[in-house]
Amino acid sequence: MDKLEYKILIIGGGITGLQATKDLVERGYKVILIEREPYLGGKVAQLDETFPVNAVSESCSLCYPLCYLLPEISKLYLKNNLQIFTYSKIKNIKKIKSKYIVEINKKTRYVDENKCNGCEKCIKVCPVKDIPNEFNFNLSKRTAIYQPMPNSIAPQHLIDSKNCLYFKDGSCNECEKVCPYKAINFNLKDEIFEESVDAIIIATGFDQINPTSLPQYGIQYKNVLTSLQFERMNSINGPTHGRILRISDNKEPKSIAFIQCVGSRTNDKPDCVSYCSTVCCMYSSKEALNIRKKKLPNCECYIFNTEKRAYGKQYYDMFLEAEQKWGVHYINGRVVNIVENPKNNNLIIQFENIETGEFCKKEFELVVLAAALAKSREKEQIAELIKQKLNKDGLFDKESIENLEKENIYIAGFARYPMNIPDSITDASAVAAKISFKLKLPLNHYNPEEEEKITDIQKEIISKTQNPRIGIFYCDFNDKISEIIDYDIIKKYFSSQNEVYFQEIIKNANTFKSKNKIIQLIKNNNINRVIFTSGSPRYFEEYFGLIMEEANLNKSLMEIIDLRELNAYIHFNDKNGAIIKAIQQINMAITKLICHNPLFIKKQPILQSALIINSDVTGIIIAHYLSAQNIETYLVQNNNIIFEEFNEKFIHSSHLNKKELEDILKNYKNDKLIKILENYNVNRVEGNAGNFSVTLSKLNSEIKINVATIIIAGGAAQSNSINNLFGYGTNGNIMTQMEFESNFNKIKSNHKIKNLGILLCVNQKLNPNSKYYKELEEKYGTRIALTSNCSNICCSKAIQKALEFKAENQDLQIYIIYRDLQLTGGILENIYRESKKYIIYLRYNSLDNINIEIDQNTLNIKVAFHELNSNTPIQIDLDALVLATPIVISNNIRELAKISKIRLEKYGFLQEEHSKLLPLNSTREGIFICGNSQWPNSLDLEISQALGCSMKVINFLSKGYLETNIQPAIINKDKCIGCGTCIRYCPYNAITFEFITKEYVFGSYKIRKAEVNPLICQSCGICVSECPVNAIKIPNSNDGALLSQILAFSKGIIENSRAGGI
C-alpha cells in the first residue's frame, strides 16, 4: 500500500510560518515554505531582543526568538520533507478538484546559491555603496551586491539589478572577477516552479505603516524614528551595532520620547487602522527599560500614551519595574504636534496632559513613533489570487476565513488579526492542528528491530577500527570565523598528530552538497570519531548529529567546538591569540574523543493515550481532536462545569465557529475514545513523559491510569475574596463580574435597575508599594485577592454584557468606570467605539480615590471619584454595581503543580517552558498547559490554545518513542548506601528509590538504592559531586578524562590523554 502523503504550502516565512512548518513537518507532512524576502524570519528577524518577562527556563533576561526556530527549521530542511523558496512570490493559485496548483516565481539573485559561501569579497569591490539598506529600514547604506540579512542561515548574497552598474550600462563586473567560487552569473533568470498542494496557510504577517501621512508626528525630521527603525538601531547586528545614536549628529541622546498609537485606533485617516496594534505598549516599555537598565542609564525616557495595554502574563509588572525601579516616565497624554528645533535638531512635543488637563511642551533629543502595524504588502495580492476581499483595515472578515477553511485555505498569525509572538506561535500550531484533523496521517509506531540494525552497524564500524581515527571538519557558516582564525595554520599544526587521520575545510557548510560531502569523506577515510568546528552547539548539534547518523557513526563520538562565541568573537582584535586558543580547544576535543567509548541511545516506546485535567471548553476541544487521531483520552472534569458563552459578535475570527463548538460540546460524551472521569482528584503523578502513571481518587475509590502525556486545561476563576470592600456583601445589588454573568438572565429582567455601573480593575494592576495595597494586605492578609497583574478579559466582557443588557432595556443607563481598557487586536476597538453611543465611559486614576456609599433606606449606591478625562470630581447614583475582581488560580491547580512537579509563576498560574516560543509546554516534558490555568484569556484564544495543544500532543505521540539521554548518570548499586542525597539535589527529579530484596540465612530483607530514570536525567553531574560515597558517575566523564582535557588545554600535549582512559 502506498504511503499516504499530503503537501502543504505555507506563504510567509516569519515566526508564524516557521512554527506551522515545524509542526507539520514533524507530523509527517511535506511542506513548501514561500518567503518574499531573501531570508527567513520575517519581522522577528529585524527585532532586537524580546523580553521573556517571566524568565524561569530562559538562561537570560532577553531572548531572540529565531535562536530557537531557525535551527529547528534547518534540521527539518535537511531531512528532505521541506522545500524552502526565499526571495519568491506566488504568481498564481488554481484549484483543480481537491488540489491547488500553485505557480511560484523564484526571483534570481544573480548569485549561485550552491556556490556562494558569503566571503563578502564581492561587497568590498562593489563601487555602488549608497543604496538604502531595506533590512535596516534605510538607517544604513548597502552595496549593489549584498547579504540581505546578517548572520542568516543561508548566507547567499544577491545583486540588486536596479542599481547594479552591469545592468545599467555594462560598465562593471568587479564582483564577478573577484569571486573565488565563480558564484556570480549575470545571465541567471527568474525561475517558475509549479507545485500541487493539498492545503495552503497564509501567514503573511504585517508591515509597519509609513507615518508620512501623519506629518504632525514629525517623521520628516532626522531624529524621529519608527519603532522598527529603533529596533534595528538597538540590535547588535544593526546599523549602529547596538548603539543608540541621533541621526543628525551621531551622538547618544540624553532624552528619548516614545509616542504610542501613531496610526493605530484611527478610523478616519488614510493608511491608518482602526484596531489596536496589540504589541506597541509592551515593546516601547521594553526598549525604554533596556535603555535605562543597560544602554544609556542617564538617558531620560518618556512614554506618551492614552492607556497602558498590558494584557499578558506579568506584562503590567514590566510597566511597574520600568516606572518605579528604572525611572521611565509614563505620560498619560495626547500628542498634538512635533516640531524640530532648528538650532539643535531636537524635537519639541506639544501634548495635552490628560491627568491635569494642561497643554504642555517638552523638548527631546530623539523621538520614537509606535507606528501602526498593518497588512503586509503581499497580503492584498494573495487575497486577489484566492478571490477574497480585505476589509478597510486589511483583514479577512470572519465569513471569508470560514469559507476559505472549507476549501483548505487557512489564515494564521498576524494575517488573521494583530497578535504578539506567543499568540502567533499558538495560532500557527492551531492551524496545523486543523490541517491534521482534516488531512489525517496515521500515527507512527516504534520498531525496535530497525533500531537494533542501526546499533549493530555502528558497533561494527567501531570494531573494525579499534583505534581512534579522528576527522576534523572546519565548517564555515559565513559567521566570519575564518576572517579571524586561519584554518590552514591549524590544519598544519594537527597534521602531525597520530590520532588525526583527516582534516578538511568545508565552505558553506549548511547546504545539502556540503552535508553529503562530509558524509562521503567520513566513509572514505574510515573515520570513527569526528570533530566539527563551528558556532554554538545549540545551533548546529542537530545538524551535525544528522551527519553522524547518515554516516552510520555513533553520536557520542562527535565533538562540536564553538570557535565563534567562545573564541573569534572574543579575540577579534587578536588573531594570533584566537589561533592559539583554537588549537587548545581542538586539543581538548581530541583528548576527550580518545577517552570516549561509544554510548548508545535507548528508545522507549510511548503509550498512545493522554490525560486532560480540569477540563473546561479547552480540554473538551483537545479530547475531540485527539480522538479524531485515534488517541485514547481521559477527561477529568467536574459535574458542575460551566461553559462560557460564545458571542461571535465580539470575536474577530475563531478557529471554531459557534455551531462547531456547540457540536463538540454536545457530542463528546458519546465518543468511545474519550473516557470521562467525573469529580476525580489527582493524587499522584509518577513516571515520565511517554509513560506517566497517574493515581486518581473519588470518595473512597482509587484508580491508576497510564498515559503518555498530561494536559492541564483550566482552573482559574474570578475572585470574590474582597470582604466588605466597595460595599460587597452589604448590598445584594453589588456583585462580582462572575456573579453578574452567572445570574445575567435573572438580573436583566429586574426592571428596577435603571442605572448600572461596572467598576473595572478592582484590586488589579495594583502597585505593591502603594499605600492602598499595603493597608489592605496588612488588614486582610491572604483573605483578600490583591494583584499587580491585569486579568486581561474583564474589559471586553464588561462591554459585551453591558451592550446585551442595554439591548434588553433601552431606558437603562450604564456606566463603565475604568483605568485602562484592554481591547487589543481584532474588532474590540471598533466595538468599543460603537458602544459609546449606548454606554457612558468614566475614567479613574486609583482605587483609593473611589468612594462608595450605600443609602440604607433606598439601597441606592453612590459612587464618587475624580474623573480623569474631564479632570473633574463626579458622583453617580446606581441601582446596581458590578466589580471586576482579579481572576485567580485555584488551590487545586497549585496542588496539582506540586504533585506534577511543574512550576508556577509568581501569581500561581502555570509556568511555560519558554514564555515566547513554547507557550503551551509546561516546565516538565510531556505535560502541556492551556486555557486559564496558563493565564486568563478570551474564548477565541483559548480555542486557539486548545487546538495548538492538541497539535503538540499529536506530534509528541506520533514519533512513537522517546530517546534516553545519551549520557545518563549511572549508580553503582554496590556502593550506594540509600542516603537520598542525590534525590534531594537532583534539579530534574530524575532519581528515585528502588527497593532491592536481599536474602540471608534467616530470611530476606529489603534495602533501598537510588535509581536514575535515563529519560529524565540531563547529565548535569550534580548528583556525582554530592554523592558522599562516590557511587555515581557520568559515562565518559570520569576524573582522569577531565584531568587529561585540562592538561591538553594548558600544555597542548595529547600524550597526557593516555592517563584518562575508562
XYZ file of N, CA and C in Angstrom, residues 10 61 101 171 307 352 445-446 529 546 570 586 681 709 859 872 961 1012 1032 1039:
60
model
N 2.932 26.914 2.660
C 2.883 27.971 3.676
C 3.451 29.244 3.067
N 17.734 37.283 30.599
C 16.520 38.081 30.732
C 15.984 38.543 29.384
N -3.026 24.016 -7.665
C -1.824 24.134 -8.492
C -1.285 25.548 -8.280
N 29.109 48.607 -17.339
C 30.420 49.205 -17.062
C 31.189 48.533 -15.936
N -3.403 54.934 27.165
C -3.701 53.790 28.030
C -2.492 52.869 28.055
N -1.338 67.265 25.254
C -2.313 67.513 26.306
C -2.109 66.473 27.399
N 4.630 4.115 14.829
C 4.859 3.186 15.937
C 6.328 2.778 15.941
N 6.876 2.656 17.133
C 8.295 2.349 17.288
C 8.593 0.923 16.851
N 35.652 8.854 14.707
C 35.382 9.938 15.642
C 35.520 11.247 14.878
N 22.798 14.678 12.624
C 22.194 14.068 11.436
C 23.284 13.531 10.504
N 35.455 36.897 20.810
C 36.193 37.461 21.944
C 37.539 38.028 21.487
N 40.792 22.438 20.235
C 40.792 21.195 19.450
C 41.589 20.116 20.175
N -10.068 13.399 41.703
C -8.933 14.240 42.074
C -7.640 13.517 41.759
N 0.950 11.544 27.867
C 1.024 12.979 28.130
C -0.099 13.414 29.064
N -31.292 51.708 49.427
C -30.237 50.828 48.881
C -29.588 51.422 47.634
N -12.460 66.351 36.533
C -13.444 66.929 37.467
C -13.917 65.853 38.439
N 8.154 6.973 20.034
C 9.150 6.605 21.045
C 9.770 7.858 21.640
N 18.289 5.928 38.647
C 18.191 7.067 37.730
C 17.247 6.721 36.580
N 28.196 7.388 42.043
C 27.551 7.814 40.796
C 28.608 8.338 39.827
N 37.174 11.319 36.353
C 38.175 12.304 36.774
C 39.394 12.309 35.861
